Short mmCIF file of C-alpha atoms and ligand atoms in Angstrom, two decimals:
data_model
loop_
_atom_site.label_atom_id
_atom_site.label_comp_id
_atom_site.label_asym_id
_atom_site.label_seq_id
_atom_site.Cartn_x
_atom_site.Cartn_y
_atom_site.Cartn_z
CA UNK P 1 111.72 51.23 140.36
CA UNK P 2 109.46 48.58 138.53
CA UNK P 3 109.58 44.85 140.25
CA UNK P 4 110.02 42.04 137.02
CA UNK P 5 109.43 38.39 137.11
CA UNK P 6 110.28 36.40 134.16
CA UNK P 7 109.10 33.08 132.87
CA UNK P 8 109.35 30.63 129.78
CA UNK P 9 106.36 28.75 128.92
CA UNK P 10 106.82 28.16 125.49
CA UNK P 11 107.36 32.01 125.01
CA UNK P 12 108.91 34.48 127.64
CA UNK P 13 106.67 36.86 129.68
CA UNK P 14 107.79 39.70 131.43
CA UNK P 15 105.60 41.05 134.15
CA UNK P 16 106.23 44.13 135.16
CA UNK P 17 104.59 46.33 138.46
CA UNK P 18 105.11 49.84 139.56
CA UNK P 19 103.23 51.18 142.65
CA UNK P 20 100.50 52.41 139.97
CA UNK P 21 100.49 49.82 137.00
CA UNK P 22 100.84 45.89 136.62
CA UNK P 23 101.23 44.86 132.93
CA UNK P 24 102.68 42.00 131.33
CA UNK P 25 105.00 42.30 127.90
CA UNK P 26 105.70 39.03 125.94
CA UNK P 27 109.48 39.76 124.84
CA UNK P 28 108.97 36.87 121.99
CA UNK P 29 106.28 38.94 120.02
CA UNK P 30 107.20 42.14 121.77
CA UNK P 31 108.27 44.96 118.78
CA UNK P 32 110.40 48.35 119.52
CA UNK P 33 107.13 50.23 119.26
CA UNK P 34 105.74 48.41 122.24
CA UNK P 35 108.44 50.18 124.62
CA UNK P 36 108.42 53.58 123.08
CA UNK P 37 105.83 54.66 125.48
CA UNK P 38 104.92 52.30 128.70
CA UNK P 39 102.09 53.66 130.66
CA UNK P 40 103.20 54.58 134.53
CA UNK P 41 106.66 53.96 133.45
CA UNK P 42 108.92 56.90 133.69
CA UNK P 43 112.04 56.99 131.49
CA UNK P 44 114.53 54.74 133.83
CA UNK P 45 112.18 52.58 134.30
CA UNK P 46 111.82 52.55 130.40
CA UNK P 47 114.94 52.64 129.64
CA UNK P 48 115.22 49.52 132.26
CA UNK P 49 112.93 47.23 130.38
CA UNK P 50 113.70 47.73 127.23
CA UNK P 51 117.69 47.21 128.21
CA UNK P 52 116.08 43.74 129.45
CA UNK P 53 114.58 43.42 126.30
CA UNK P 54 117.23 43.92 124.24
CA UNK P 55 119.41 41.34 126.69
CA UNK P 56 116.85 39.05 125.33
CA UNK P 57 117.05 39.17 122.03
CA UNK P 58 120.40 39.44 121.65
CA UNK P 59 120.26 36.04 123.77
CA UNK P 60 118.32 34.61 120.35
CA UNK P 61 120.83 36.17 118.20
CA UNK P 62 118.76 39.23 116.78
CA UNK P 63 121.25 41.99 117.42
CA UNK P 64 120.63 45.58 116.00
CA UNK P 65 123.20 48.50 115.53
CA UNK P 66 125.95 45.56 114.35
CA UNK P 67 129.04 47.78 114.08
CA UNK P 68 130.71 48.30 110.52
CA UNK P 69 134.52 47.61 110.85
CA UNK P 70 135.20 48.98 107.21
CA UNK P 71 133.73 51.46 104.68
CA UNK P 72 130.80 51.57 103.09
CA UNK P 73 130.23 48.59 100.49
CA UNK P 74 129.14 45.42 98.78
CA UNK P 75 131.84 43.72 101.34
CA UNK P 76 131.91 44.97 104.99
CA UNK P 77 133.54 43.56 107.58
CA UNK P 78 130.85 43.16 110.55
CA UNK P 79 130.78 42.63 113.81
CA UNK P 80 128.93 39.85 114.62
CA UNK P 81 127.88 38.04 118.38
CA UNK P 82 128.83 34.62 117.60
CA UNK P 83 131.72 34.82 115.60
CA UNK P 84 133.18 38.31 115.91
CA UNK P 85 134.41 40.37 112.63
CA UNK P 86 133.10 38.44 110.13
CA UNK P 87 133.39 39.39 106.24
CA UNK P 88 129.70 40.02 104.79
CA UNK P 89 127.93 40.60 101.69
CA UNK P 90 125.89 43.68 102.49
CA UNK P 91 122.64 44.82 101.36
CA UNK P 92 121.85 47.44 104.14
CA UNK P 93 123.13 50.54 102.63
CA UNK P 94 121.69 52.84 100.04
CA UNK P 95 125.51 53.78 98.77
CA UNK P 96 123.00 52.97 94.67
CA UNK P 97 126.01 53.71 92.84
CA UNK P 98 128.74 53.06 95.20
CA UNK P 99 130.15 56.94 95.20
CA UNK P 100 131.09 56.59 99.08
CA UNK P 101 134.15 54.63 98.11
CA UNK P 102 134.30 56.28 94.37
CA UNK P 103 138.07 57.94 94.43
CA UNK P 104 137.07 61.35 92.37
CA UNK P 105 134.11 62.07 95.20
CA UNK P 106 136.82 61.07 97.79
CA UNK P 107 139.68 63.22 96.44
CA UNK P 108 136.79 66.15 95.87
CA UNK P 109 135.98 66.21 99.78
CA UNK P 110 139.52 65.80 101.07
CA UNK P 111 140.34 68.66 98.47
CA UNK P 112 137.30 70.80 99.49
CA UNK P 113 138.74 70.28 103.85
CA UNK P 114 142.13 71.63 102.26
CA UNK P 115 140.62 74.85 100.61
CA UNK P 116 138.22 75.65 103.36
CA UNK P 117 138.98 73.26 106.64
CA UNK P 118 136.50 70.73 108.29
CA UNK P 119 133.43 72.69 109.64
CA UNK P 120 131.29 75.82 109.10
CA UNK P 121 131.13 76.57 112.65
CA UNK P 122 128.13 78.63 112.59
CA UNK P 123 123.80 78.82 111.55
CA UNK P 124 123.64 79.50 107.87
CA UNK P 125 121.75 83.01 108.95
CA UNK P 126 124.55 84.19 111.24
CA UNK P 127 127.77 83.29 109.61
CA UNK P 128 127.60 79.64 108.48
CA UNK P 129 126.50 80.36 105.08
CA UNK P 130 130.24 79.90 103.06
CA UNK P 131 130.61 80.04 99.40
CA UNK P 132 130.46 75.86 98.81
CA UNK P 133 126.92 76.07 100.49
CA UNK P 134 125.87 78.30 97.18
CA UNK P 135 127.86 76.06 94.91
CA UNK P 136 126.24 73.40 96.12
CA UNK P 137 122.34 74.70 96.03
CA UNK P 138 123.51 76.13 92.68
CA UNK P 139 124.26 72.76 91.77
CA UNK P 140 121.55 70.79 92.49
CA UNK P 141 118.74 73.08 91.25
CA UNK P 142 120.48 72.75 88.04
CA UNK P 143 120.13 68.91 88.32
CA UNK P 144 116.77 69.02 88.44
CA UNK P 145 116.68 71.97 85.78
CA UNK P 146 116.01 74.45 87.94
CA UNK P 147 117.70 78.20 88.42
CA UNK P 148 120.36 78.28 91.14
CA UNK P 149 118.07 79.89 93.95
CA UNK P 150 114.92 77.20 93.69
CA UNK P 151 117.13 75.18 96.27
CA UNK P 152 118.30 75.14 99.82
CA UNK P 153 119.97 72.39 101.83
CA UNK P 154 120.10 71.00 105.44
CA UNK P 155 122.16 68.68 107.06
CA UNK P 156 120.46 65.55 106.71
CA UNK P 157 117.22 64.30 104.42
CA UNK P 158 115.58 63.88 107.74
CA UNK P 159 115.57 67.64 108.38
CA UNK P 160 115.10 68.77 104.75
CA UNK P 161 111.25 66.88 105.30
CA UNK P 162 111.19 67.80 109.13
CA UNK P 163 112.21 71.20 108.88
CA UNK P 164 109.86 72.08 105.88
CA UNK P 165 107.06 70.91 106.84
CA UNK P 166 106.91 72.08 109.96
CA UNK P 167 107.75 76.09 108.85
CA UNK P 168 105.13 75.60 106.19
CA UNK P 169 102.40 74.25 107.88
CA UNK P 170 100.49 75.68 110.90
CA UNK P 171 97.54 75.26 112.54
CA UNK P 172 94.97 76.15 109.94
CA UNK P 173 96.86 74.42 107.18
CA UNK P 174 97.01 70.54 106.67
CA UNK P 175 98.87 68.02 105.56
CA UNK P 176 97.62 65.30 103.38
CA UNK P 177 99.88 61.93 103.19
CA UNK P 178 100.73 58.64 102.06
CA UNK P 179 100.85 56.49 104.67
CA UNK P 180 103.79 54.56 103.78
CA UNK P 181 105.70 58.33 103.61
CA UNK P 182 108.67 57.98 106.01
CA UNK P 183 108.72 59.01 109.42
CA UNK P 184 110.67 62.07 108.52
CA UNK P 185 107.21 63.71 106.87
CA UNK P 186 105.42 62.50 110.22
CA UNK P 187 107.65 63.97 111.99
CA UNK P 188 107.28 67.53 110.14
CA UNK P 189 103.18 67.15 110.36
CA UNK P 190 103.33 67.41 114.51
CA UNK P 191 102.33 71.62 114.36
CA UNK P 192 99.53 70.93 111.78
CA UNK P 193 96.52 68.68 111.25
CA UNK P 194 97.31 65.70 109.20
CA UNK P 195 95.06 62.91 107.24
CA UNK P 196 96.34 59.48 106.28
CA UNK P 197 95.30 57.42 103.09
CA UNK P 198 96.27 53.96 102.01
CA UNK P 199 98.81 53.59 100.40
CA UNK P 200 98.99 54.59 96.45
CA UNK P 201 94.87 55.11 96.65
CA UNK P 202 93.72 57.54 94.54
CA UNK P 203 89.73 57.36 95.66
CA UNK P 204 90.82 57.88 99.01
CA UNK P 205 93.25 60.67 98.38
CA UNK P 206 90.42 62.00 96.28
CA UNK P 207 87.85 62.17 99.05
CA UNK P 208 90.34 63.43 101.43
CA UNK P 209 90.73 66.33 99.07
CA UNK P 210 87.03 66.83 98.57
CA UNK P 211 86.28 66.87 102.25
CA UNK P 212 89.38 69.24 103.24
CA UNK P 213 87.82 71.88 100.48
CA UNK P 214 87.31 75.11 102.01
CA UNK P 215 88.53 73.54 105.52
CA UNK P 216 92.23 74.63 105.26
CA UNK P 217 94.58 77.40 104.27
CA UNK P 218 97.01 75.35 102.76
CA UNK P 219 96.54 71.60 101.65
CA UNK P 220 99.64 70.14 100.75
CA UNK P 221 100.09 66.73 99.32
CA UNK P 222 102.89 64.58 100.27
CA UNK P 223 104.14 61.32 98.57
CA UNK P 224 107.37 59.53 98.34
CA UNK P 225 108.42 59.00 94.92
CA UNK P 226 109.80 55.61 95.48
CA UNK P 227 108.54 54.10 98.88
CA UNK P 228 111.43 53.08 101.16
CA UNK P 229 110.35 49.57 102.48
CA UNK P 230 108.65 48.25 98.90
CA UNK P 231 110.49 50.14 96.72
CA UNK P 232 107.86 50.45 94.28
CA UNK P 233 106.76 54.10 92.90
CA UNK P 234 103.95 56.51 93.20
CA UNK P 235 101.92 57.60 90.29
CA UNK P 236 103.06 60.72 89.93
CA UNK P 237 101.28 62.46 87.36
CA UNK P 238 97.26 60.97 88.39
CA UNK P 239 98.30 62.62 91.84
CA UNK P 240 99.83 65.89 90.40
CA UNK P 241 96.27 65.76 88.58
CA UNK P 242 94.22 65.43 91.42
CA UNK P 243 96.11 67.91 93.55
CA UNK P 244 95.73 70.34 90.84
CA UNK P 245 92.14 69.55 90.24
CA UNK P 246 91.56 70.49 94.05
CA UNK P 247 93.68 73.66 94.42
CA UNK P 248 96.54 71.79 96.79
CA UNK P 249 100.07 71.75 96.76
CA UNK P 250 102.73 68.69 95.99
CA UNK P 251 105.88 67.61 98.07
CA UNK P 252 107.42 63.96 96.68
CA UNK P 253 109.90 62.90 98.68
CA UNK P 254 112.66 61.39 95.59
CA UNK P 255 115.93 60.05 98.52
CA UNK P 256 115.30 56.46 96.71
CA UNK P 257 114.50 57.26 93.27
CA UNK P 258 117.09 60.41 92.45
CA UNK P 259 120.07 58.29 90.78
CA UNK P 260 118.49 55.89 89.71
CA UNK P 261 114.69 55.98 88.11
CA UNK P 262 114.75 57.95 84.83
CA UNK P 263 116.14 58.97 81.84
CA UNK P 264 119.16 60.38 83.01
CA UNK P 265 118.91 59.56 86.60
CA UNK P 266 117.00 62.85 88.07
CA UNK P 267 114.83 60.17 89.69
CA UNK P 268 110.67 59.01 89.67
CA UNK P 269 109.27 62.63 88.46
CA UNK P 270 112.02 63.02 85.59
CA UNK P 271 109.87 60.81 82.89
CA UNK P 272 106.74 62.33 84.03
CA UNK P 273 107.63 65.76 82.57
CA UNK P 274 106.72 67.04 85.66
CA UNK P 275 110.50 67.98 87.53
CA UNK P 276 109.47 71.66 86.80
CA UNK P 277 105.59 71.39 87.93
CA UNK P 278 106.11 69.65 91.28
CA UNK P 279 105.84 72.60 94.31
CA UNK P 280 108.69 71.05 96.30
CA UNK P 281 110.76 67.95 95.58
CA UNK P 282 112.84 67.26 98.54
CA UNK P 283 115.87 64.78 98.34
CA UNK P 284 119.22 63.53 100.32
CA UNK P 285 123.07 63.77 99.77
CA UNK P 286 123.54 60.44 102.32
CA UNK P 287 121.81 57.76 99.65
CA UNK P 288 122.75 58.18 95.50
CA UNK P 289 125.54 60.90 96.54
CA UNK P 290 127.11 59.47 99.15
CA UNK P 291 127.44 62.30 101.74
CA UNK P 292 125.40 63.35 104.07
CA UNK P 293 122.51 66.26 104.05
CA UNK P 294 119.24 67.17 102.53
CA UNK P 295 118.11 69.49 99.82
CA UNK P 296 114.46 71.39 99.08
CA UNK P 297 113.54 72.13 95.69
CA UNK P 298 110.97 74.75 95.18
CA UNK P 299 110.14 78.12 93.88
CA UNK P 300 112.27 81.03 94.81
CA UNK P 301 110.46 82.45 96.97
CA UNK P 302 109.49 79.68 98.48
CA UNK P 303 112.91 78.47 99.39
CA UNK P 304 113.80 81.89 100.20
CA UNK P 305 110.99 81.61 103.27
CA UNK P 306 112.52 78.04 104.54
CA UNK P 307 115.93 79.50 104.19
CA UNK P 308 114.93 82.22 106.63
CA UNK P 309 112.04 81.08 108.45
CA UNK P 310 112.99 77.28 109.46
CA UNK P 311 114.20 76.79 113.04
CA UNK P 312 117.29 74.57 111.52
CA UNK P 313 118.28 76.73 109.45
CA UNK P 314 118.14 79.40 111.90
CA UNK P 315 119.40 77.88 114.90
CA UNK P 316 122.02 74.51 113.49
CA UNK P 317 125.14 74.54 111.49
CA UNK P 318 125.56 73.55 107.97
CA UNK P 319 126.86 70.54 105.85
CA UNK P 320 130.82 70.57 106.29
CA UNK P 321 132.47 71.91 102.97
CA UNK P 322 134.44 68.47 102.62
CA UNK P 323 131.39 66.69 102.28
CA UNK P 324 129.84 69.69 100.18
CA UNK P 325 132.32 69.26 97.64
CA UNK P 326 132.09 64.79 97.76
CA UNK P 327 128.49 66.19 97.04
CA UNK P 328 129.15 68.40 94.22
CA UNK P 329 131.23 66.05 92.51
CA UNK P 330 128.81 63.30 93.16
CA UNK P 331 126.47 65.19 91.35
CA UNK P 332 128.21 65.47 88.23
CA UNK P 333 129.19 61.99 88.32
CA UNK P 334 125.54 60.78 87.65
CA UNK P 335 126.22 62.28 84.04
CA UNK P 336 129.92 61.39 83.47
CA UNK P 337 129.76 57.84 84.49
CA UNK P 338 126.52 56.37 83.63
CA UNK P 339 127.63 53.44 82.92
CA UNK P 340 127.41 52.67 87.15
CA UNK P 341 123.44 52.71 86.98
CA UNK P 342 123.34 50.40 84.18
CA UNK P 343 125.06 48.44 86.02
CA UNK P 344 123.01 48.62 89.32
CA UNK P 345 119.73 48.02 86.69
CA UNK P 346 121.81 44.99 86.05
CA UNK P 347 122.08 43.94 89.07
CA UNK P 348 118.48 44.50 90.13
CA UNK P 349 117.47 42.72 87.38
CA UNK P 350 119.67 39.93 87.57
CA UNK P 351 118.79 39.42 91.34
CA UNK P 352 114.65 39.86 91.59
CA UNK P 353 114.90 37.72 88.55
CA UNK P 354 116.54 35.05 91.36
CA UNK P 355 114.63 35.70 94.06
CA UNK P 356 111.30 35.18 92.16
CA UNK P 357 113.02 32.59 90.29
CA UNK P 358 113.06 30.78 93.99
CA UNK P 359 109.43 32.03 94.40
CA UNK P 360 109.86 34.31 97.10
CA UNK P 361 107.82 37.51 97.21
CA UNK P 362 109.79 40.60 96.24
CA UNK P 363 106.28 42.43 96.16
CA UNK P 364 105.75 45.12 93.41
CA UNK P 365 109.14 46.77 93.24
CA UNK P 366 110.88 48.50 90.68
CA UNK P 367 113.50 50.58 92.32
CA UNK P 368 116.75 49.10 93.87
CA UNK P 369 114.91 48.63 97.12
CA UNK P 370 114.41 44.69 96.84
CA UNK P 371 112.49 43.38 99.75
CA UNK P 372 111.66 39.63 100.24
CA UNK P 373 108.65 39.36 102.15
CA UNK P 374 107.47 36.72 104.73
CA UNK P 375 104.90 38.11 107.05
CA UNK P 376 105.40 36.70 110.45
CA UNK P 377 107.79 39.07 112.99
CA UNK P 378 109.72 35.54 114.25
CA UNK P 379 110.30 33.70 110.59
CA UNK P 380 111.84 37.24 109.41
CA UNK P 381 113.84 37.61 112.60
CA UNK P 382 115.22 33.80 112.02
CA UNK P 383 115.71 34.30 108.23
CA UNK P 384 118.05 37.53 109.51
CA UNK P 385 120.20 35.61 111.34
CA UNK P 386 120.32 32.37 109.05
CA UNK P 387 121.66 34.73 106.72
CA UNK P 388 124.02 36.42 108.30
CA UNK P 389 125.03 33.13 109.65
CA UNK P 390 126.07 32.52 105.65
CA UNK P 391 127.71 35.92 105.58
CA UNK P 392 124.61 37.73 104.02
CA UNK P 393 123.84 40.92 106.05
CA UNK P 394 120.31 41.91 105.45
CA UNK P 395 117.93 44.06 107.59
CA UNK P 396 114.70 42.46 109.01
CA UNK P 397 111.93 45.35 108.72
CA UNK P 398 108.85 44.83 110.49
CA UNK P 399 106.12 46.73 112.41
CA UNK P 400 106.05 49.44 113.16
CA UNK P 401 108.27 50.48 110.10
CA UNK P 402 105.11 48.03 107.91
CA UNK P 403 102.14 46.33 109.34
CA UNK P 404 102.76 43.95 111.99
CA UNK P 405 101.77 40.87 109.50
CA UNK P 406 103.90 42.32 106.72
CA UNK P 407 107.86 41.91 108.05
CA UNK P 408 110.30 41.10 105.62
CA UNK P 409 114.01 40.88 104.27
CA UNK P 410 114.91 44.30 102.95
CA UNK P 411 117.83 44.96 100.82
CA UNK P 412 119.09 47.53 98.99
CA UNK P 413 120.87 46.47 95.12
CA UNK P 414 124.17 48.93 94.53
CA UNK P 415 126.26 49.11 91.46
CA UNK P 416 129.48 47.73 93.53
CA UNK P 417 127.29 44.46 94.11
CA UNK P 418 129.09 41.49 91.48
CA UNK P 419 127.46 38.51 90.19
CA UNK P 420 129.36 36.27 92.93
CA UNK P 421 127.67 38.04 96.12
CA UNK P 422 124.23 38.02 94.15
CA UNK P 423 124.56 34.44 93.89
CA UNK P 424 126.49 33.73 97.16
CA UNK P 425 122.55 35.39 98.59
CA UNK P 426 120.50 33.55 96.05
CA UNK P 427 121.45 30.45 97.40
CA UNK P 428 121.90 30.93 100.64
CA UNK P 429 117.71 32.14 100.41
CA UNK P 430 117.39 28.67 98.88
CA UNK P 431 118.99 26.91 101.40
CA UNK P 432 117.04 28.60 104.09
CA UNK P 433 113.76 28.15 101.67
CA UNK P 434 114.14 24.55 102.02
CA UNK P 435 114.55 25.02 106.21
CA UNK P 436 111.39 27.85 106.42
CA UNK P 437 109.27 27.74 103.67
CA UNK P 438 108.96 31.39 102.88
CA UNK P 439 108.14 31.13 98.61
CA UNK P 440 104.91 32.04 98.30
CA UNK P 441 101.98 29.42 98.25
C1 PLP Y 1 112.07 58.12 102.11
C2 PLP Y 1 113.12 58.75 102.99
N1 PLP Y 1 113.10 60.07 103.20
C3 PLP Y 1 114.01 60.67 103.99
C4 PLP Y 1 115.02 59.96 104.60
C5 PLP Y 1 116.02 60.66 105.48
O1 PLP Y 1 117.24 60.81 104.84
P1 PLP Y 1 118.62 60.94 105.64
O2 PLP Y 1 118.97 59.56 106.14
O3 PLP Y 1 119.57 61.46 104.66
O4 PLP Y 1 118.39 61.87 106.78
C6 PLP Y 1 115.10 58.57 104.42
C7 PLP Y 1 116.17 57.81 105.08
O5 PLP Y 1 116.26 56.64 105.16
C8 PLP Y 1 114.12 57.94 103.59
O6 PLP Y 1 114.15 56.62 103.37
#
């Protein structure tokens, strides 16, 4: 085992020895990257600092994991350290247009366990494949105007970019990314060789391209379509150009934009023209729909091959046909009631409007993603607590989720948000303006 020593001078040090390795870890600026991987540490030991660590900053009242004590809303009921369940505005799920609590989606999945019981209880390839699975694929290729077999789902978004990637890249392929794609799309890039470029840069996507020419079998593209900590959008169409222009392949990632962005809601690609064009558009069921699972839109054939080729669909069971048929009716919804994203635009609008109104920094976006952002680790940290302290429950993002000077208050705007808990947040971010001074300069 590891020997500690601890000590507060002004910040609180944790020195840590094995028979190998002596290293000291500063639990104040400390982040949950800087434990994912201690040299000389083996995984007690790991596990064994970082429980230390956590100790510590739940003893400054930043606690992660708070537990939910009622559904998923604008009003939740959390469990909090100082003064237990405590009702809370919320801003930390992506329910967009409220359909987790929306009765026809509920009385859909408790009518789709009656028909067909709670679990498929077997790999789509050997016996888990059941009639709702088709309905659903079926159903959302013909969201995005596609023919019923250009789509094939997993369990979660997670493993619809995981699981893809990784069955359609190999060793001689590669992998070109955003950087600010989610840790899903890493994730799938770990059997093939991957490049980086900065965020939403076009020149260095370009030269990427140029240089890979001739390098790689396959050279596949991959963007979000609305980026999950900024919430602001990629441009679509210059990248479709480029790809195109250098014989590559296009994935966008749409789990924040489907719902939400465009005409009628099929997300950041829909006004582009492009929802037909785009080699694979992969999405969620846990965000806009309010389920849980993942979906893969793509050519026929192409689907075909990650239906029988990926190791999760091969080897792990399917999405439950309860929450298959929450899903399917959760689909249609996003035509019969649009009146709940006008509303959520409302909202957004209504409550950037606010928070720049106040000054603070909501950065450039213009999804329901609404971040507020400070910079230092510590101020964000404190700014997450003051607010849940006034019943506001936020989540503080910061490195390595975005660069370690670039932490901030993210929240996420949902039609079942009302005017009262907008303003209920917009002044409590006053009051703790006037405390912190985090407008802008
Ligand atoms: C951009 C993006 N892609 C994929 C996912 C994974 O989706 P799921 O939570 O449904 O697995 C997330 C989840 O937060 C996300 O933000």
């Amino acid at each position: 085992m590891y020997s500690k020593q601890f000590y507060i001078n002004n910040s609180y040090i944790c020195y840590i020895t094995t028979n190998t390795y002596r290293m000291n870890i500063n639990f104040s600026t400390a982040t949950f990257k800087d434990f994912e991987n201690i040299p000389g540490f083996d995984m007690m030991e790991r596990a064994d600092i970082y429980y230390d660590f956590l100790e510590y900053m739940k003893t400054n009242g930043h606690r992660y994991r708070l537990q939910n004590n009622t559904g998923c809303s604008s009003v939740m009921n959390v469990g909090t350290q100082d003064d237990g369940i405590k009702e809370m505005v919320s801003f930390v799920t992506s329910d967009y247009l409220g359909l987790t609590q929306h009765l026809k989606v509920k009385e859909a999945a408790i009518e789709g366990i009656r028909k067909y019981g709670t679990g498929s209880a077997a790999t789509p390839l050997i016996g888990g494949y059941y009639s709702y699975h088709n309905d659903l694929e079926s159903k959302i290729a013909g969201f995005f105007g596609r023919s019923a077999d250009e789509a094939v789902t997993f369990t979660t978004g997670y493993t619809a970019n995981s699981a893809t990637l990784q069955i359609l890249l190999q060793k001689e392929d590669i992998a070109i990314v955003d950087m600010a794609v989610h840790a899903s799309v890493y994730e799938g890039c770990i059997l093939t060789n991957r490049k980086t470029f900065p965020h939403n840069n076009l020149e260095a996507l370009e030269q990427i391209l140029k240089l890979s020419k001739n390098q790689f079998r396959t050279k596949l593209v991959v963007i979000d379509g609305v980026y999950s900590q900024d919430g602001d959008t990629a441009p679509i169409e210059e990248i479709y150009n480029l790809v195109k222009k250098y014989d590559a392949y296009l994935m966008v990632d749409d789990v924040h934009g489907v719902g939400i962005l465009g005409k009628t809601g099929r997300g950041t690609i829909e006004d582009t023209g492009l929802l037909d064009k785009i080699d694979i558009i992969t999405g969620t069921f846990s965000k806009t729909f309010g389920n849980l699972g993942g979906y893969v839109i793509a050519s026929k054939k192409l689907t075909n091959f990650i239906r029988f080729q990926s190791r999760q669909q091969i080897f792990s069971a399917t999405i439950p046909p309860g929450t298959a048929a929450g899903i399917i009716k959760a689909i249609d919804l996003i035509d019969e009631e649009p009146h709940l994203r006008t509303k959520l635009w409302d909202n957004i609008n209504y409550f950037k409007k606010g928070l720049n109104d106040l000054k603070l920094d909501t950065g450039t976006t213009c999804s329901a993603v609404i971040p507020v952002k400070i910079g230092d680790i510590h101020t964000t940290m404190d700014v997450g607590k003051m607010l849940l302290d006034r019943g506001v429950y936020t989540n503080p993002i910061m490195y390595p989720a975005v660069a370690r000077k670039d932490a901030r208050i993210r929240m996420s705007m949902t039609a079942s948000h009302e005017r009262e808990h907008l303003d209920k947040t917009l002044n409590a971010f006053e009051d703790i303006n006037k405390k912190l001074h985090i407008a802008k300069k």
